[in-house]
Short mmCIF file of C-alpha atoms and ligand atoms in Angstrom, two decimals:
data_model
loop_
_atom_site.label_atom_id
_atom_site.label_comp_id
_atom_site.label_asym_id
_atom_site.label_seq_id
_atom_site.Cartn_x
_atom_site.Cartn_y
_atom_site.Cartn_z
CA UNK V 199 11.53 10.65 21.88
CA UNK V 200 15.29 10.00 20.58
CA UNK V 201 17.03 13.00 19.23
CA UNK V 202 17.76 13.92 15.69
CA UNK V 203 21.71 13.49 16.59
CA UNK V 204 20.10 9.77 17.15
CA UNK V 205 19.36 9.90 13.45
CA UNK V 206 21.82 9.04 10.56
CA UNK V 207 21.67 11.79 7.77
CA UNK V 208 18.40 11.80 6.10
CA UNK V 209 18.56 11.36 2.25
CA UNK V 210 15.41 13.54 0.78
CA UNK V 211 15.56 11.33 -2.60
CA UNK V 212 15.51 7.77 -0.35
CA UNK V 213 11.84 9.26 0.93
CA UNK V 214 13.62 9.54 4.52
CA UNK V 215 11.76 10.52 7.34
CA UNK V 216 12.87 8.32 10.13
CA UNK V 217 10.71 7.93 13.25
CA UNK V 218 11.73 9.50 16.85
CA UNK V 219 8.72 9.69 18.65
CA UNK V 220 8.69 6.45 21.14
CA UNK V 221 5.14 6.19 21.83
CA UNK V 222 4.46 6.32 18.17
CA UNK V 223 6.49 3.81 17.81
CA UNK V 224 4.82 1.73 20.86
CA UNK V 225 1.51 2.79 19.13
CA UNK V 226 2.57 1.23 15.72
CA UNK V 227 3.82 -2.17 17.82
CA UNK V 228 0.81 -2.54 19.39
CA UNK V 229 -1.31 -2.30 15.54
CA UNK V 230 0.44 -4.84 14.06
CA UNK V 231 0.55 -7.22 17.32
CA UNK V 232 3.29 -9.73 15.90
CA UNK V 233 3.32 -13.32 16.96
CA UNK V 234 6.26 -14.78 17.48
CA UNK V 235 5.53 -17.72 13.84
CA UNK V 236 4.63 -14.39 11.97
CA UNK V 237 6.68 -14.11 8.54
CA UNK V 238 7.05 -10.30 8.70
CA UNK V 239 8.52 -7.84 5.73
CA UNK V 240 9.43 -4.67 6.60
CA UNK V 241 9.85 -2.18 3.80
CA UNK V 242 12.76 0.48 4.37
CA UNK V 243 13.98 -0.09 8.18
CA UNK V 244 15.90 2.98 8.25
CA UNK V 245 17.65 2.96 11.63
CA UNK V 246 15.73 -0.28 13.03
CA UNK V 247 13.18 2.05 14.80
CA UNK V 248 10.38 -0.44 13.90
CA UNK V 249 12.31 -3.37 12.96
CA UNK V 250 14.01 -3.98 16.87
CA UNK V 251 10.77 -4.28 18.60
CA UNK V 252 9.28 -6.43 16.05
CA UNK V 253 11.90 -8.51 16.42
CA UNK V 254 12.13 -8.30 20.12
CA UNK V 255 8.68 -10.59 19.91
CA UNK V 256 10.49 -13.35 18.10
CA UNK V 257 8.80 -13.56 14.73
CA UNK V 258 10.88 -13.46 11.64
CA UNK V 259 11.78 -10.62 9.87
CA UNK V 260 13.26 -9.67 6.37
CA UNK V 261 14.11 -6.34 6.13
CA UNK V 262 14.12 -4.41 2.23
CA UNK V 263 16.55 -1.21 2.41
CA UNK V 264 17.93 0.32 -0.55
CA UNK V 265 20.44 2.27 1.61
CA UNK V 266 23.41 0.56 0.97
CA UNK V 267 25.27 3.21 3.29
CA UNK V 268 22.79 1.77 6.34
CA UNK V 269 23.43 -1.55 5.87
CA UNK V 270 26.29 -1.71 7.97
CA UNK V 271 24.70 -0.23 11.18
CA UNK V 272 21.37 -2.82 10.79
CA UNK V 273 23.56 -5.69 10.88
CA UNK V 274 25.42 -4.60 13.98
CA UNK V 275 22.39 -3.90 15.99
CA UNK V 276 20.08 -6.12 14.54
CA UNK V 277 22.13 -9.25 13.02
CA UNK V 278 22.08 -10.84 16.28
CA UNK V 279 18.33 -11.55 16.02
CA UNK V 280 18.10 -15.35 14.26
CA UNK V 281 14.66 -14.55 13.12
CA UNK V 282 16.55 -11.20 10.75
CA UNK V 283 17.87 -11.03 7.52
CA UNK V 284 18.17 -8.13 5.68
CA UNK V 285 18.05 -7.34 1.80
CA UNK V 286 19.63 -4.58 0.27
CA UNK V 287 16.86 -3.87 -2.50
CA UNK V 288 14.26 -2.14 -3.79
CA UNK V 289 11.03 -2.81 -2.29
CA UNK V 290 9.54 -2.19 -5.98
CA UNK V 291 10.61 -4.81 -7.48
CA UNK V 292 11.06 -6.86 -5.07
CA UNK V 293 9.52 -10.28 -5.46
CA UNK V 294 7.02 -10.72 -2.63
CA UNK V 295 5.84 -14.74 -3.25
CA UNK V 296 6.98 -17.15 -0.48
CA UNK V 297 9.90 -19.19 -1.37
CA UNK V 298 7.75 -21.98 -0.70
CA UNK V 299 4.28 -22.80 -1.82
CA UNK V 300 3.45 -23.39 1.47
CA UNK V 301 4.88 -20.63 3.68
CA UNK V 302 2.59 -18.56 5.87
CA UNK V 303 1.26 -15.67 4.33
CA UNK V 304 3.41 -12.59 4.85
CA UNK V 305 2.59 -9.75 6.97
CA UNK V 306 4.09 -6.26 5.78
CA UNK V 307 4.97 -3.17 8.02
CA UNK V 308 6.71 -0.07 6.51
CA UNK V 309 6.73 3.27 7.26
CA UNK V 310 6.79 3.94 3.66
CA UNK V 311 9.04 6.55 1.35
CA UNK V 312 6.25 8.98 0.41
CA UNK V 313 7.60 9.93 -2.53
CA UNK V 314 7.31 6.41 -4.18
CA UNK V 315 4.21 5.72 -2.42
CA UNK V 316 1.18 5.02 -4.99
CA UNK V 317 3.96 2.63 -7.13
CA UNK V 318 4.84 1.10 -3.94
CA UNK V 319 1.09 0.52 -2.96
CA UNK V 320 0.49 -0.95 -6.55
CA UNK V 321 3.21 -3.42 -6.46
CA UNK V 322 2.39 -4.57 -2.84
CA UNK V 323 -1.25 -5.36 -4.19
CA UNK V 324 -0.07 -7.45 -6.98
CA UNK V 325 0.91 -9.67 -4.38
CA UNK V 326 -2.43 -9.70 -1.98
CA UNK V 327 -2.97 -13.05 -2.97
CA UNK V 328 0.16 -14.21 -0.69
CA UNK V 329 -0.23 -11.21 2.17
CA UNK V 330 -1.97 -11.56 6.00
CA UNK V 331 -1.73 -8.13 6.46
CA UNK V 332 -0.36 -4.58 5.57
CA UNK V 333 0.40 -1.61 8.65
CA UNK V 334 1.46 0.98 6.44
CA UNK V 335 2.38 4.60 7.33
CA UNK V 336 1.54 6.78 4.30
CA UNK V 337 0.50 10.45 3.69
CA UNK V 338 -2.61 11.06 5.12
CA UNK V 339 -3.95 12.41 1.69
CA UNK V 340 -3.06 8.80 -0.05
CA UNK V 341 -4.63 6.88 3.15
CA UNK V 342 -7.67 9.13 2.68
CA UNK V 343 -7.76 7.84 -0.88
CA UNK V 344 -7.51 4.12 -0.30
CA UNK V 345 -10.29 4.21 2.24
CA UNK V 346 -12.74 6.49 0.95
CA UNK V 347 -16.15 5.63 -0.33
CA UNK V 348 -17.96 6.50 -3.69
CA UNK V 349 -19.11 10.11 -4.17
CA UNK V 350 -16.36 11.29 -1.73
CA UNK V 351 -13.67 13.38 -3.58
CA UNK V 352 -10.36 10.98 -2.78
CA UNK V 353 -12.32 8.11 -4.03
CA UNK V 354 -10.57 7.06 -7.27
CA UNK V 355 -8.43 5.16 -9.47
CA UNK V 356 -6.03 4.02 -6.00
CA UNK V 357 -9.18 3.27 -3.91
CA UNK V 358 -10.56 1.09 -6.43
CA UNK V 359 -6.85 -0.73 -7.04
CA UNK V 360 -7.37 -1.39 -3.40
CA UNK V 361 -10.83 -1.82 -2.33
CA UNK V 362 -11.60 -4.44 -4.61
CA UNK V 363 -8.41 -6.43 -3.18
CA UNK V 364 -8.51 -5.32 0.52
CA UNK V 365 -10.20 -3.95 3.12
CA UNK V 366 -8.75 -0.63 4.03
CA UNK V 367 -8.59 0.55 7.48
CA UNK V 368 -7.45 4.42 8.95
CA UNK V 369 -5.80 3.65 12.41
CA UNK V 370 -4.81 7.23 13.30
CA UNK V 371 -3.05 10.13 12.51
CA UNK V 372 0.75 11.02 12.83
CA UNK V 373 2.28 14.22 13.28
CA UNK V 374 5.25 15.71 11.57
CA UNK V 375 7.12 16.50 14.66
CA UNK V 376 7.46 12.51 15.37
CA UNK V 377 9.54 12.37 12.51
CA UNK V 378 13.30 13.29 11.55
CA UNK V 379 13.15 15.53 9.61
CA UNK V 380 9.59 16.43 10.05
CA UNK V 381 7.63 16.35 6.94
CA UNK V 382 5.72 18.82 5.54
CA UNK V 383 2.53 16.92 5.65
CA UNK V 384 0.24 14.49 8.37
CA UNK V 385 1.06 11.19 8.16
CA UNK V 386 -2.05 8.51 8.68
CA UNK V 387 -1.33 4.73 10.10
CA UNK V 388 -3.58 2.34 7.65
CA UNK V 389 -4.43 -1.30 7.66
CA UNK V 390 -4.84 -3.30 4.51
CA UNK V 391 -6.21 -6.73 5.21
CA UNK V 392 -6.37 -8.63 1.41
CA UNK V 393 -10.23 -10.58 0.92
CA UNK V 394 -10.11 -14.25 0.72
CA UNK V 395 -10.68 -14.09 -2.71
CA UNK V 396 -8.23 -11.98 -4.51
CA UNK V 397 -9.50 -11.51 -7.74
CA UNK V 398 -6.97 -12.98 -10.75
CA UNK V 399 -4.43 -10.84 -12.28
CA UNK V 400 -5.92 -10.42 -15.59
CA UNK V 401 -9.26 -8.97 -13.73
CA UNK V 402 -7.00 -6.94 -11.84
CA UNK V 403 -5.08 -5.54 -15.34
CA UNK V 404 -8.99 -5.10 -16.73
CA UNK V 405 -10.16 -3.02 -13.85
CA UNK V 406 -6.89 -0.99 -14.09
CA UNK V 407 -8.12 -0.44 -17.48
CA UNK V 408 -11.75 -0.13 -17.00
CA UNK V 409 -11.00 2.63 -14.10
CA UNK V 410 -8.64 4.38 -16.83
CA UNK V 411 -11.31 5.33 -18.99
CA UNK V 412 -13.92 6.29 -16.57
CA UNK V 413 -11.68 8.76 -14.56
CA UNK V 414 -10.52 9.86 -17.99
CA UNK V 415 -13.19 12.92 -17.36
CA UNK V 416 -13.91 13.24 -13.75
CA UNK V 417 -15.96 15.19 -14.11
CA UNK V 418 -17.79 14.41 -16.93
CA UNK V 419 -20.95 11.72 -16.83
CA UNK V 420 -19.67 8.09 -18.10
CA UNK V 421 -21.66 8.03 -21.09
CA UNK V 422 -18.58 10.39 -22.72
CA UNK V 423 -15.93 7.77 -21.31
CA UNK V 424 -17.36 4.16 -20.50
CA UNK V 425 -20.50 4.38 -22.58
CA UNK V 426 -18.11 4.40 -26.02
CA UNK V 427 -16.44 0.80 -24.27
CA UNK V 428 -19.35 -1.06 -22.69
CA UNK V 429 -23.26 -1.23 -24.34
CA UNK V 430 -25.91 0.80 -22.42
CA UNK V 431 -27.74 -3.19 -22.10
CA UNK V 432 -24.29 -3.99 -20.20
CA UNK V 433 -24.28 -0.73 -17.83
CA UNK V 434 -28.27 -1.44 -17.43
CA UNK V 435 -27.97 -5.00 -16.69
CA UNK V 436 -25.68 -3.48 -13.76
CA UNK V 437 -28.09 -0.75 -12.96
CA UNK V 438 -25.37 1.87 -14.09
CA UNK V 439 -26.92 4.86 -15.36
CA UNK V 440 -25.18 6.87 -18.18
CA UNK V 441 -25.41 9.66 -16.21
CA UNK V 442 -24.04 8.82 -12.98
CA UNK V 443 -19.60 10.30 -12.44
CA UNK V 444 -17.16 7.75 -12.84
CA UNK V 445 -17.42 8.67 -8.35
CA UNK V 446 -20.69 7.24 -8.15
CA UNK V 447 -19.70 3.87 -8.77
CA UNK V 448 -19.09 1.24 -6.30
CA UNK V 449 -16.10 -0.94 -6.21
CA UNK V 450 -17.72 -4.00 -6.64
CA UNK V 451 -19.45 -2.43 -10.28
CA UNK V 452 -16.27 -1.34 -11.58
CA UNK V 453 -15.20 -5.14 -10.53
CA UNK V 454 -18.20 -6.22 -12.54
CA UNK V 455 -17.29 -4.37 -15.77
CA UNK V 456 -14.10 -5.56 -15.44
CA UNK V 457 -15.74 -8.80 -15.55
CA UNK V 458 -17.32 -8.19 -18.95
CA UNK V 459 -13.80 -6.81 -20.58
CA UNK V 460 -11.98 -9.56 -19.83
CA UNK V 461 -15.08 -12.05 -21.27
CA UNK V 462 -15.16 -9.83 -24.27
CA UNK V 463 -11.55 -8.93 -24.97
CA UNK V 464 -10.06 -12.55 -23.37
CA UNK V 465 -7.77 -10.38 -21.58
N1 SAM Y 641 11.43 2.62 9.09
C1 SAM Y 641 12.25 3.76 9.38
C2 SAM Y 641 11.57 4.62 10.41
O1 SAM Y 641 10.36 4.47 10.58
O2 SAM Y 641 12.25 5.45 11.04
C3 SAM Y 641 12.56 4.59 8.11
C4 SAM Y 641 11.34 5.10 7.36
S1 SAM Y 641 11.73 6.23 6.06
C5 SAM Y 641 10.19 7.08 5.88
C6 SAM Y 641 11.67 5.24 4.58
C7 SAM Y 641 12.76 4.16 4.46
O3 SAM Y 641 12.59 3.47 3.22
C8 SAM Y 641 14.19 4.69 4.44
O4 SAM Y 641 15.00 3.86 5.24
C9 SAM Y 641 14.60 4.60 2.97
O5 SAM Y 641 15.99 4.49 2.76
C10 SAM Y 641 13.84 3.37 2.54
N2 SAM Y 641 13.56 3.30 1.11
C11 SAM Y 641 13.31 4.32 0.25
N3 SAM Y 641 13.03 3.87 -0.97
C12 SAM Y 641 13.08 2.52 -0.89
C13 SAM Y 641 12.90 1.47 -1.83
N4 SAM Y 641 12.57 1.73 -3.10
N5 SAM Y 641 13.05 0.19 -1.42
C14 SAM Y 641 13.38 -0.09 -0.12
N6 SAM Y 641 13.57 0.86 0.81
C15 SAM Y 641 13.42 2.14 0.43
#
């Protein structure tokens, strides 16, 4: 475990909680098991705590940071690495497409600002369609909500976003005390491995929609909120009752009504 002297100054509004506990660290490594042709991104390096034993295996790494004032210290301990470059950015608008039509597919490791996390996720999964994989650390309560399953109460508007784009995996649990400062909250290690077949980005927009109106009224049965957009011949047909909770409804129907808005609204 390095000490918090080890650390620079944490900035609360940059989401900074940097990393100290080494076999955390090792644990993390080991997830995302880089080759050494991988085309890695990490989002927010921090002090390198991640980003030097990825590169230590050889793969190549671009680093996002919007830190300008730890900048400097990356590329003295890290510019040495051919394989690094490093962008002074922000990971949310940062374009994520290759550079080249053909370049391998990107693989993504952050241990993410929490306080820009559900944007963060959103814009990452515009971009599934050109992503391996994602090792993402992330409040436990948002990893809980991008894995759950219907009729649990995190699934929702974020699990659907993801779900019907990815595979979502819970690795395990982090405690504050690995972090600098500690957080206030239990951190959870997820995987996000996109499908073969993203679906397009105007399905994606629909869905977003779609999801909008059914968790309008959580509680409330979807006749109040999806039955005044979609025909009760179109929830039928998708053996939808009127009276199930926008909770009760699988990924892959909420993909399927998504289906019909775009074929009825052409966008
Ligand atoms: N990876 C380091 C570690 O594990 O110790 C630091 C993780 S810390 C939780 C989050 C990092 O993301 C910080 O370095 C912070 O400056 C950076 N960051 C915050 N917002 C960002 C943004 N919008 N774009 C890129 N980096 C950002």
């Amino acid at each position: 475990m390095s000490t918090a002297r080890d650390q620079p100054h944490a900035k609360r509004r940059f989401g900074q909680n940097f990393l100290i506990d080494t076999s955390v660290i090792a644990e993390i490594i080991d997830c995302v098991a880089a080759r050494p042709e991988d085309n890695l991104i990490e989002i927010g390096p921090g002090s390198g705590a991640l980003t030097s034993p990825l590169l230590r295996g050889g793969a190549q790494l671009t680093a996002v940071e919007i830190d300008h004032d730890l900048i400097a210290s990356l590329t003295t301990k890290l510019g040495h690495y051919p394989g690094f470059k490093l962008v002074q950015g922000d990971a949310l608008t940062y374009d994520f497409r290759p550079a080249e039509p053909a370049e391998r597919k990107l693989r993504i490791v952050g241990n993410l600002p929490y306080n820009i996390s559900s944007p963060l996720l959103l814009h990452l999964l515009s971009y599934a369609e050109f992503i391996e994989d994602m090792h993402l650390m992330l409040q436990r309560e948002v990893a809980l909500r991008l894995a759950a399953a219907p009729r649990c109460a995190d699934y929702g508007r974020l699990t659907i976003a993801c779900q019907s784009v990815c595979t979502a995996d819970l690795l395990f649990d982090v405690d504050p005390g690995s972090f600098q400062p500690a957080p206030s909250i239990v951190s959870s290690l997820v995987r996000l491995t996109p499908k073969p077949n993203v679906p397009s980005a105007s399905l994606r927009d629909a869905l977003g929609r779609v999801t909008q109106v059914a968790f309008s009224q959580r509680r409330k049965m979807i006749r109040h909120t999806l039955g005044k957009e979609f025909s009760s011949e179109e929830l039928s047909g998708l053996a939808i009752e009127s009276t199930l909770r926008p909770e009760e409804i699988s990924v892959a129907n909420y993909l399927k009504l998504a289906e019909i808005w775009v074929a009825r609204r052409g966008r």
